mmCIF file of C-alpha atoms in Angstrom:
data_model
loop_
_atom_site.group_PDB
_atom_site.id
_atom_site.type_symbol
_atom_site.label_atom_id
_atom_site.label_comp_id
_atom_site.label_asym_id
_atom_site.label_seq_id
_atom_site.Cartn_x
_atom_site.Cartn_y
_atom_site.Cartn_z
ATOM 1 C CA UNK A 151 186.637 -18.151 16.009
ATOM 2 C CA UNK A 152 183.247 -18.583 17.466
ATOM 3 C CA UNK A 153 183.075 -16.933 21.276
ATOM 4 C CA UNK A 154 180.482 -19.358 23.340
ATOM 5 C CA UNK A 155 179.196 -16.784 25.560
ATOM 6 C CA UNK A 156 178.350 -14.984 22.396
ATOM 7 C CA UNK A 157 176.515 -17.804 20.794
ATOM 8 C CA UNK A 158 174.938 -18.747 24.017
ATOM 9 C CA UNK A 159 172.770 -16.066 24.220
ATOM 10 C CA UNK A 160 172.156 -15.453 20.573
ATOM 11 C CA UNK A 161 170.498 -19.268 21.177
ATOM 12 C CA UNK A 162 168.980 -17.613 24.788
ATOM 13 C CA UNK A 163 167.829 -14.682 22.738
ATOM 14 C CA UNK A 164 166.176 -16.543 20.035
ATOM 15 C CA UNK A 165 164.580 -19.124 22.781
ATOM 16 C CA UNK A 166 163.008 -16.206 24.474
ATOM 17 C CA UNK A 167 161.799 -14.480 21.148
ATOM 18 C CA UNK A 168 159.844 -17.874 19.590
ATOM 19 C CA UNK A 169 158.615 -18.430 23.000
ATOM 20 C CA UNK A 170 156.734 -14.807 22.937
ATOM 21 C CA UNK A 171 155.910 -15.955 19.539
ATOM 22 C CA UNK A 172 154.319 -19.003 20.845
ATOM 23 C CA UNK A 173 152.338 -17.441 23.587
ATOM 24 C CA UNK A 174 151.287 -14.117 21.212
ATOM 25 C CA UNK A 175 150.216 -16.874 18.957
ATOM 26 C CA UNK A 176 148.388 -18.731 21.321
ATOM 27 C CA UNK A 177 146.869 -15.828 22.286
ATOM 28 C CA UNK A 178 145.504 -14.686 19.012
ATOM 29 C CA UNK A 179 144.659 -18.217 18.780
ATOM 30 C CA UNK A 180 142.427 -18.279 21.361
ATOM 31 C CA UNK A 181 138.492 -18.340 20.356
ATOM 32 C CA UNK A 182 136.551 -15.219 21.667
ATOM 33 C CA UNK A 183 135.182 -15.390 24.280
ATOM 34 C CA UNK A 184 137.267 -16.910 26.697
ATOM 35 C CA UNK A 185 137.311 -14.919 30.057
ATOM 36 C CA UNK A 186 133.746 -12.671 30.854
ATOM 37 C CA UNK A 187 132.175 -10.067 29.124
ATOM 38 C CA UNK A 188 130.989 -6.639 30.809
ATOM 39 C CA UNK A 189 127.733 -4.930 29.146
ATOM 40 C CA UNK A 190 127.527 -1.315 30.285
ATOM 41 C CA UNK A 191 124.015 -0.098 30.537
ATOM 42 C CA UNK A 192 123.932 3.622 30.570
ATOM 43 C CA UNK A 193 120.735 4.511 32.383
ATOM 44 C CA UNK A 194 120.370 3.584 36.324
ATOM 45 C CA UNK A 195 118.453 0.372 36.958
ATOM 46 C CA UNK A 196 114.920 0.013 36.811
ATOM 47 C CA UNK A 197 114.086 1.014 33.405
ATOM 48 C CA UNK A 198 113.394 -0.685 30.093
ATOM 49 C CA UNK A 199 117.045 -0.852 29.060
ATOM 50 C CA UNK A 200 118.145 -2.127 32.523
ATOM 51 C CA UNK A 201 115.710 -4.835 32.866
ATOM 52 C CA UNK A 202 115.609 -6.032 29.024
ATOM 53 C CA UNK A 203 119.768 -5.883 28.860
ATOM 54 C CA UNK A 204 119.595 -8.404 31.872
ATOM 55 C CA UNK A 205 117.408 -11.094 30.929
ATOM 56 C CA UNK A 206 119.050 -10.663 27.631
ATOM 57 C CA UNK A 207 122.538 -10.680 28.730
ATOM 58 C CA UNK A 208 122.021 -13.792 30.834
ATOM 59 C CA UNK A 209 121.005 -15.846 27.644
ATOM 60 C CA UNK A 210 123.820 -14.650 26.164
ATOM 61 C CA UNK A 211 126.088 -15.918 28.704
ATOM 62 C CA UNK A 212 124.545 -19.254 28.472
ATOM 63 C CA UNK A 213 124.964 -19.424 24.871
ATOM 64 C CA UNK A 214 128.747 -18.409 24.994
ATOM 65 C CA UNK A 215 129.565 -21.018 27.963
ATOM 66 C CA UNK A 216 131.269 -17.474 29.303
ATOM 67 C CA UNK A 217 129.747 -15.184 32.235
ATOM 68 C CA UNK A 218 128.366 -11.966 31.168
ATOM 69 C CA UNK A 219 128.008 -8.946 33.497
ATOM 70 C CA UNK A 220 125.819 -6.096 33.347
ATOM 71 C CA UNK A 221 127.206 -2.888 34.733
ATOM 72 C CA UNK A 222 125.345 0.420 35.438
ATOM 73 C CA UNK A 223 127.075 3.487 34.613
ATOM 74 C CA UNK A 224 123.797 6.069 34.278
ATOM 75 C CA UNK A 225 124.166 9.992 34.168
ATOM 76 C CA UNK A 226 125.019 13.157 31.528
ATOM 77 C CA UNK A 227 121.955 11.777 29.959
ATOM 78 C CA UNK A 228 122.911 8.980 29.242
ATOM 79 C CA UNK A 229 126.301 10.101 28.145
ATOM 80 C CA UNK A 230 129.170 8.954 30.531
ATOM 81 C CA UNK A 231 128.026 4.949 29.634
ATOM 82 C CA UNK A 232 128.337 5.869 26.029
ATOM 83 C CA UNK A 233 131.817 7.640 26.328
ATOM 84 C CA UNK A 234 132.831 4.968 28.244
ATOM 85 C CA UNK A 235 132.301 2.031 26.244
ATOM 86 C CA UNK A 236 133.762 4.415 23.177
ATOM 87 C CA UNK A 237 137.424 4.305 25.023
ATOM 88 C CA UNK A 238 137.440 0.604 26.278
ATOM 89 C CA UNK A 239 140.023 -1.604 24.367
ATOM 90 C CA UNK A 240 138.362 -3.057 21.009
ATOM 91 C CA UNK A 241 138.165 -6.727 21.881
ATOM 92 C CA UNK A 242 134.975 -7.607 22.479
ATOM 93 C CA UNK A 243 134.752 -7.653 26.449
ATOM 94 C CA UNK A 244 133.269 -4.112 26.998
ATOM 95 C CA UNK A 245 129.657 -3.469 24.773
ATOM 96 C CA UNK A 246 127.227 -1.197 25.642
ATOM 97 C CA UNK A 247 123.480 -1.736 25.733
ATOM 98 C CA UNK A 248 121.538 1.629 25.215
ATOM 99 C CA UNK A 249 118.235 2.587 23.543
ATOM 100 C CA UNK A 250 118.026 4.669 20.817
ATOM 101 C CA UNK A 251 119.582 7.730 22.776
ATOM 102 C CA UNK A 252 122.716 6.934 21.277
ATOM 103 C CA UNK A 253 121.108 8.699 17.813
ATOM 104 C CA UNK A 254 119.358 10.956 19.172
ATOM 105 C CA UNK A 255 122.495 12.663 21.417
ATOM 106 C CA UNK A 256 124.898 13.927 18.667
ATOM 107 C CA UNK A 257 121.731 15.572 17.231
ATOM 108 C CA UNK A 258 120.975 17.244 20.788
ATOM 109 C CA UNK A 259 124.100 18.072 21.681
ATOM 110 C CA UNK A 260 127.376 19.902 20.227
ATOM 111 C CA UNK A 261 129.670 18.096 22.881
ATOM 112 C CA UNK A 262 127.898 14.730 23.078
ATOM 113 C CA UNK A 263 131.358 13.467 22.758
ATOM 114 C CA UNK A 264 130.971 10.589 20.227
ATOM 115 C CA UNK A 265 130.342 9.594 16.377
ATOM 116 C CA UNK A 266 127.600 6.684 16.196
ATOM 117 C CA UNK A 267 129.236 5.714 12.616
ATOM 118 C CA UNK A 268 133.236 6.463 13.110
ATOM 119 C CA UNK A 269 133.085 5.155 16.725
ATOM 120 C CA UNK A 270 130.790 2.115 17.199
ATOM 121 C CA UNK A 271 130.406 -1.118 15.766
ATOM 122 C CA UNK A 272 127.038 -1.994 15.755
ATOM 123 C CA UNK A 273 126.513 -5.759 17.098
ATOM 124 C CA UNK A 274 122.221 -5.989 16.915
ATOM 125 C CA UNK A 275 118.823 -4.675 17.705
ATOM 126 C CA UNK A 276 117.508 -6.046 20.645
ATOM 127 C CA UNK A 277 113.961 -4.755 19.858
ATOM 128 C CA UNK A 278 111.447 -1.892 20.162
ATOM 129 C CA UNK A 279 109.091 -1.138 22.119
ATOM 130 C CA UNK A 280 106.279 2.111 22.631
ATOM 131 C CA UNK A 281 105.387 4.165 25.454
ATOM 132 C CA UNK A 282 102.862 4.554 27.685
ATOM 133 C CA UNK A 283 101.748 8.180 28.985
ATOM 134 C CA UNK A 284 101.332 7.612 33.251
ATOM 135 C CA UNK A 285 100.546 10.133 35.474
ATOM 136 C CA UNK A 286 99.926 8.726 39.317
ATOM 137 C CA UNK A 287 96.892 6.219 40.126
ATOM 138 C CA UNK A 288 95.392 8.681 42.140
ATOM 139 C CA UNK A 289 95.886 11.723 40.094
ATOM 140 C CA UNK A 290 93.165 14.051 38.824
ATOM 141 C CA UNK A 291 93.546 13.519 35.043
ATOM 142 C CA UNK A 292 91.455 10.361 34.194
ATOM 143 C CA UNK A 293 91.995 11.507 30.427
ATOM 144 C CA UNK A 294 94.584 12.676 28.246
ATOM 145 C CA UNK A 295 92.123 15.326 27.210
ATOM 146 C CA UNK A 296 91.865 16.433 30.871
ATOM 147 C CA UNK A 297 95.584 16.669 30.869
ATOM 148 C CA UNK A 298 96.033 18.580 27.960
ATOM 149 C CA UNK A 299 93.302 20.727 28.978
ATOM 150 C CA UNK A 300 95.198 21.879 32.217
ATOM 151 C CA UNK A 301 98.215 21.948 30.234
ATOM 152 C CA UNK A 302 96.809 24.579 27.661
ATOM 153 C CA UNK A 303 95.567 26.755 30.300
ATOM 154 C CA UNK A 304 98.836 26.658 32.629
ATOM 155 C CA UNK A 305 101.766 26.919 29.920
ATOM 156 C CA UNK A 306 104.907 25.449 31.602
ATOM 157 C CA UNK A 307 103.319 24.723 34.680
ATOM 158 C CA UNK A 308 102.460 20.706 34.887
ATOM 159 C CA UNK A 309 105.520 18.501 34.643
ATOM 160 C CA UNK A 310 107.020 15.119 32.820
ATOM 161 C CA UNK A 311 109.879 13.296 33.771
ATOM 162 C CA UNK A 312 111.878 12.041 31.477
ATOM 163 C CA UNK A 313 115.542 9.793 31.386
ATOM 164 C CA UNK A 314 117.340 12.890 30.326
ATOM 165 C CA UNK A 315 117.831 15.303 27.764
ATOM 166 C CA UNK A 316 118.167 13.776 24.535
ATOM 167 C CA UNK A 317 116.680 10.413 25.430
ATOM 168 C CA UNK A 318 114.084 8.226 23.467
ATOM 169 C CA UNK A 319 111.261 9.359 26.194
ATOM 170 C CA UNK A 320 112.242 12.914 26.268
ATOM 171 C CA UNK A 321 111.949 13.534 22.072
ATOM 172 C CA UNK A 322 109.000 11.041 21.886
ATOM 173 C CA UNK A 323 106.739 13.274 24.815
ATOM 174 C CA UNK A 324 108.409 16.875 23.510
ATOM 175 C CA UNK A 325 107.121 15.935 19.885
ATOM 176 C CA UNK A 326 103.552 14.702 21.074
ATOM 177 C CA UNK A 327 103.300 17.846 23.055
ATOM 178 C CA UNK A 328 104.754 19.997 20.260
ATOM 179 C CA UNK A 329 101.578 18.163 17.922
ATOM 180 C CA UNK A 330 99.151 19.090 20.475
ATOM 181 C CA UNK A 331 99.832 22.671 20.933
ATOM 182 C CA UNK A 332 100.842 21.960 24.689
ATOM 183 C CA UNK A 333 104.000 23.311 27.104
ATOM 184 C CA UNK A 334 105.200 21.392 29.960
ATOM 185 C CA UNK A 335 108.028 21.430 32.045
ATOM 186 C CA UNK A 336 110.465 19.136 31.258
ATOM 187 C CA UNK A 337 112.192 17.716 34.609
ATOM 188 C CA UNK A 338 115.507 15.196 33.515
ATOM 189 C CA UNK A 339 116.277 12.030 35.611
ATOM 190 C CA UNK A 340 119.474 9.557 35.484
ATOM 191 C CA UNK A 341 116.741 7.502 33.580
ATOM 192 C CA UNK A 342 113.304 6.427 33.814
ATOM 193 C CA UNK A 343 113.856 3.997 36.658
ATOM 194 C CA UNK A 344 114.860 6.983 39.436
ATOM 195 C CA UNK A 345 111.802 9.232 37.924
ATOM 196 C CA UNK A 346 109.012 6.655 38.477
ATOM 197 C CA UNK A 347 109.150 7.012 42.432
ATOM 198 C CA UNK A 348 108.343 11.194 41.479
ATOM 199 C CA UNK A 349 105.797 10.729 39.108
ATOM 200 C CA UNK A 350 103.870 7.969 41.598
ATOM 201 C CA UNK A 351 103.771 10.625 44.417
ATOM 202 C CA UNK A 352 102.684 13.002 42.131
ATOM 203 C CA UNK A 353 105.980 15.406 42.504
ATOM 204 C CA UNK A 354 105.838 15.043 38.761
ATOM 205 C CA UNK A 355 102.954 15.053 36.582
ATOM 206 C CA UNK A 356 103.915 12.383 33.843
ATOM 207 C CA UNK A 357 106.435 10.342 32.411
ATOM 208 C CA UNK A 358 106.410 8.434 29.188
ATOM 209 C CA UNK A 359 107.428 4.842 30.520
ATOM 210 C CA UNK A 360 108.056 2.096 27.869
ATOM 211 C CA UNK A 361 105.111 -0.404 28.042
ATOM 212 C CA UNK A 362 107.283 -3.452 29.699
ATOM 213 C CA UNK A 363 108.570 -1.341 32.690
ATOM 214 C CA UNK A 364 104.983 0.448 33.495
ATOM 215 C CA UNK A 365 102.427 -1.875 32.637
ATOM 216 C CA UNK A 366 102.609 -4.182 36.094
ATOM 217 C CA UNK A 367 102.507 -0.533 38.094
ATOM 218 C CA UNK A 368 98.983 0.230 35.501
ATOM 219 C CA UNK A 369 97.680 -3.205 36.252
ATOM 220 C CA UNK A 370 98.524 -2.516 40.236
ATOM 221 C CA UNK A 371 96.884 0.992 39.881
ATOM 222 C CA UNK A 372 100.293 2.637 41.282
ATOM 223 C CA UNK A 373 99.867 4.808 38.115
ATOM 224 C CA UNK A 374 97.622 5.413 35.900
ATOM 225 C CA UNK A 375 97.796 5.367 31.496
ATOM 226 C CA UNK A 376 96.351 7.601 29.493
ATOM 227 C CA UNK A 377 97.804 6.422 26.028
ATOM 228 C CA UNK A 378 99.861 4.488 24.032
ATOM 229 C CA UNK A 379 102.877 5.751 21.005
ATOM 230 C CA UNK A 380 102.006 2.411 19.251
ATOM 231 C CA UNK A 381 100.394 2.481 15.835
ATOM 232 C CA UNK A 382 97.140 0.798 17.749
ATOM 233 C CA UNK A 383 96.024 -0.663 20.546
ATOM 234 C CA UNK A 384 97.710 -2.704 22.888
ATOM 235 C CA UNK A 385 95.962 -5.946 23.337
ATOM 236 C CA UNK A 386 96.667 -6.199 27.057
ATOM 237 C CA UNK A 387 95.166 -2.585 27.368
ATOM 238 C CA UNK A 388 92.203 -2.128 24.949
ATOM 239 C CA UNK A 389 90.877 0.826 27.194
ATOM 240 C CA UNK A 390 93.866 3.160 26.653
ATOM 241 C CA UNK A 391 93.912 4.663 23.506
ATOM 242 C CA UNK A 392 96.965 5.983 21.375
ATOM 243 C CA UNK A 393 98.240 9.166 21.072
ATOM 244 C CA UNK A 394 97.166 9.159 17.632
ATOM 245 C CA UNK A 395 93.687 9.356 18.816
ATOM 246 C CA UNK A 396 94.298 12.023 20.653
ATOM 247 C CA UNK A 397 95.278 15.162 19.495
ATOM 248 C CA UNK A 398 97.928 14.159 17.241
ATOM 249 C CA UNK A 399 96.993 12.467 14.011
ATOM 250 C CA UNK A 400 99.287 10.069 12.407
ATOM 251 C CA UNK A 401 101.653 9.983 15.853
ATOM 252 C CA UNK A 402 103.808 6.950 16.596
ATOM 253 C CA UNK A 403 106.864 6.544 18.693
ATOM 254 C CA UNK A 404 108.476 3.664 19.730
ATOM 255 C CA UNK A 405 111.913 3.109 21.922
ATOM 256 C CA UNK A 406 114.130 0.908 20.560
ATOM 257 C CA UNK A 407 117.568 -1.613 22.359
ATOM 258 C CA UNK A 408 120.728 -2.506 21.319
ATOM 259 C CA UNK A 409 123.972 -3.668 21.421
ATOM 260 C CA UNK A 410 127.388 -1.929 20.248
ATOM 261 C CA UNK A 411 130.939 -2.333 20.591
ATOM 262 C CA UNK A 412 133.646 0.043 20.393
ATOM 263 C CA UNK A 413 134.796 0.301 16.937
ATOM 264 C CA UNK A 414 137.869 -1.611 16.177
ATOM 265 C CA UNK A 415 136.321 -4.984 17.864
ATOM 266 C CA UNK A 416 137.325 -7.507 15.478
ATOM 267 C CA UNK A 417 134.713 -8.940 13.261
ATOM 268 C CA UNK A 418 135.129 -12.656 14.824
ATOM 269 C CA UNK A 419 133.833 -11.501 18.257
ATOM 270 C CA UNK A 420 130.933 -9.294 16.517
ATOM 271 C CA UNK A 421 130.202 -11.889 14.733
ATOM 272 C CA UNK A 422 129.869 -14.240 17.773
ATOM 273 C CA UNK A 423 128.250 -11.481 20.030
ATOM 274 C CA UNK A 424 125.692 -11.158 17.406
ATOM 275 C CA UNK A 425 125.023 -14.785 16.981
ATOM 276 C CA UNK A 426 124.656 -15.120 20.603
ATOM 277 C CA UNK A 427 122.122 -12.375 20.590
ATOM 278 C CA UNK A 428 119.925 -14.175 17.824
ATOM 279 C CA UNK A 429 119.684 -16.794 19.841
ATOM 280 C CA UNK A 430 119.007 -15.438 22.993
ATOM 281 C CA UNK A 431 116.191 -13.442 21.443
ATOM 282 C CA UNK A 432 114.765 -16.792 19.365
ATOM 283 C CA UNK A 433 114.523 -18.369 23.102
ATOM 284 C CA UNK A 434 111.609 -19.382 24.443
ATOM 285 C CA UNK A 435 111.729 -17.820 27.420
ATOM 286 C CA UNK A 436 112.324 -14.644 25.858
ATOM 287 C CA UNK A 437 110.341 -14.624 23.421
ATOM 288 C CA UNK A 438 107.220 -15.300 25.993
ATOM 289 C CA UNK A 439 108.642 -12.298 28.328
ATOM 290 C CA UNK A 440 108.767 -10.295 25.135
ATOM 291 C CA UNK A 441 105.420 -10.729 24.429
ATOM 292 C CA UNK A 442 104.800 -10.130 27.644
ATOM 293 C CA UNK A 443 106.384 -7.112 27.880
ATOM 294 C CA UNK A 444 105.579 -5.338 24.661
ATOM 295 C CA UNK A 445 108.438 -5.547 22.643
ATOM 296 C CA UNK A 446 109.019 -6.178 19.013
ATOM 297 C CA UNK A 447 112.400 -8.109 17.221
ATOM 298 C CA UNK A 448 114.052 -7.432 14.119
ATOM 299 C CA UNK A 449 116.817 -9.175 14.155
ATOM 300 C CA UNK A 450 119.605 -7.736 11.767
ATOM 301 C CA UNK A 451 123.299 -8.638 10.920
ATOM 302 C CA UNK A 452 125.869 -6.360 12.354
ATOM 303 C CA UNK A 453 126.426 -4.371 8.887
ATOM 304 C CA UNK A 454 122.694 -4.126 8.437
ATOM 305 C CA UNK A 455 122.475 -2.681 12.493
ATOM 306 C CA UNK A 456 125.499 -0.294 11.320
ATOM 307 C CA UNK A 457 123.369 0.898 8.188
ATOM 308 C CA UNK A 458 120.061 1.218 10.406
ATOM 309 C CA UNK A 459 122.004 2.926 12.965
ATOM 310 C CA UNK A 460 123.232 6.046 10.692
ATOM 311 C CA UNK A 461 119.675 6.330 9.170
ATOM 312 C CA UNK A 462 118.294 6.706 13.078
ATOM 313 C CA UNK A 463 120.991 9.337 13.624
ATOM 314 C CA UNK A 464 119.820 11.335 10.432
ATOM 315 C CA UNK A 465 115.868 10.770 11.719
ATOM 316 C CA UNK A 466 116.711 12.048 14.940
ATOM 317 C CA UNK A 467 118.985 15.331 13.606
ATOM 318 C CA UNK A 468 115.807 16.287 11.728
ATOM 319 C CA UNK A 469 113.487 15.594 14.161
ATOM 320 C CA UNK A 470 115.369 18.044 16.993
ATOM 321 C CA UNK A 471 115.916 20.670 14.327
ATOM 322 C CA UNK A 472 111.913 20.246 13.914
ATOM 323 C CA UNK A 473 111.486 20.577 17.998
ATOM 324 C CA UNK A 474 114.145 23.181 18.271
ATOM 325 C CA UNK A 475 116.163 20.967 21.219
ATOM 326 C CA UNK A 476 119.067 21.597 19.822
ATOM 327 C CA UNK A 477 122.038 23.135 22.340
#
């Protein structure tokens, strides 16, 4: 004989279990992205990453009807923002905006804590952009061959700032100074933004600033360039010459942005982040502060980023065995 209580809350059971079901499926349901989106920069504001990740990030929001907030989490050289968007869940809310120090760490560094391939998903480029050597506007070097000068005959004793160790603008100036038979004294920040104040009031000889972030400062005559990593000329700046020109044949570097997600992310909210990205880059407003500012698109699909990602890694393990950075 049936017991009621018995079969009451078998029926209570089940109620309880398809209406889980119905939320969990709702849930899953639910297009990406519906609540906002946090983009961790890892360097402290001010820099190129900072400034580029905002206007870009604010397109992005527009595009995907959904808020998207930029958080700074700078330091460890550019490390603790790249650890910590490497732990955050895999759905698509936490991405991390970072230049291309997230090669060139696990190449400097034993500990750097991460795998670029096995622990990222790569959402886009954002662009690239080269550097320009600044010393202070009122400092005694009107030339980079008055700099290197000094530099030869005071080993170690000028300065350059850089973001940290392992960063795009730390490899980029100890390469050009390895090609030029120069040592300086390399003096880490939390990222070029804190630095710039030092190298202004001449605490610091130089820093290699990306061309976007430095060239209003050049214009004002807060600092002074002395060259260019681009492959020639900048059109805004026809009196500065590249590096190339001097002392270090065949010398380019450019910086470059992206985006990544923790790895796991599903591939519908990649694939949405990314499309938002394209279009926030094929703006007009962007494109025109771009331009502006120096920097170069290449817009790639998330498994073409992913490919171009582990090549960069490889690049930048050869180059710091070439510079002997490695610790």
């Amino acid at each position: 004989m049936n017991n009621p209580y018995k079969q009451g809350v078998r029926y209570g059971a089940c109620a309880v279990a398809l209406a889980f079901a119905s939320i969990n499926s709702a849930a899953a349901a639910e297009p990406f992205p519906s609540r906002p989106i946090r983009v961790v920069v890892n360097t402290a504001p001010g820099g190129l990453t900072d400034v580029t990740t905002r206007l870009v990030a604010q397109k992005m929001g527009e595009h995907l009807k959904q808020t998207v907030v930029v958080e700074n989490r700078a330091g460890g050289d550019g490390l603790i923002g790249i650890r910590s968007v490497k732990t955050a869940p895999p759905d698509g809310y936490t991405i991390l905006a970072t230049a291309g120090t997230i090669a060139i760490q696990p190449a400097i560094k034993d500990d750097a804590g991460y795998d670029v391939a096995k622990d990222f998903s790569g959402i886009g480029l954002i662009g690239r952009s080269p550097f320009l050597m600044v010393v202070a506007g009122d400092s005694n070097d009107k030339s980079m061959a008055q700099l290197l000068a000094r530099a030869k005959t005071n080993p170690n004793k000028l300065s350059y700032a850089s973001a940290g160790v392992g960063t795009a603008p730390h490899l980029a100036a100890a390469q050009f100074f390895q090609q030029a038979g120069v040592q300086l004294l390399h003096v880490p920040y939390k990222g070029n933004g804190p630095a710039m104040a030092d190298v202004m009031s001449g605490r610091v000889d130089l820093i290699l600033e990306a061309y976007g972030s430095s060239s209003a400062k050049v214009k004002a005559g807060q600092l002074r360039a002395l060259g260019v990593t681009s492959s020639s000329r900048f059109a805004s700046l026809p009196d500065v010459p590249t590096f190339a020109e001097q002392g270090a044949p065949n010398y380019s570097y450019y910086t470059w942005l992206c985006l990544v997600a923790p790895a796991g992310t599903p591939k519908d909210a990649i694939d949405r982040l990314s499309e938002s990205l394209r279009a926030s880059l094929a703006s007009p407003e962007i494109e025109a502060r771009f331009r502006e500012d120096g920097l170069e698109t290449n817009v790639m699909s998330p498994t073409q980023f992913n490919t171009y990602l582990v090549d960069e890694v490889a690049k930048a393990k050869a180059m710091v065995g070439s510079l002997g950075l490695a610790k």
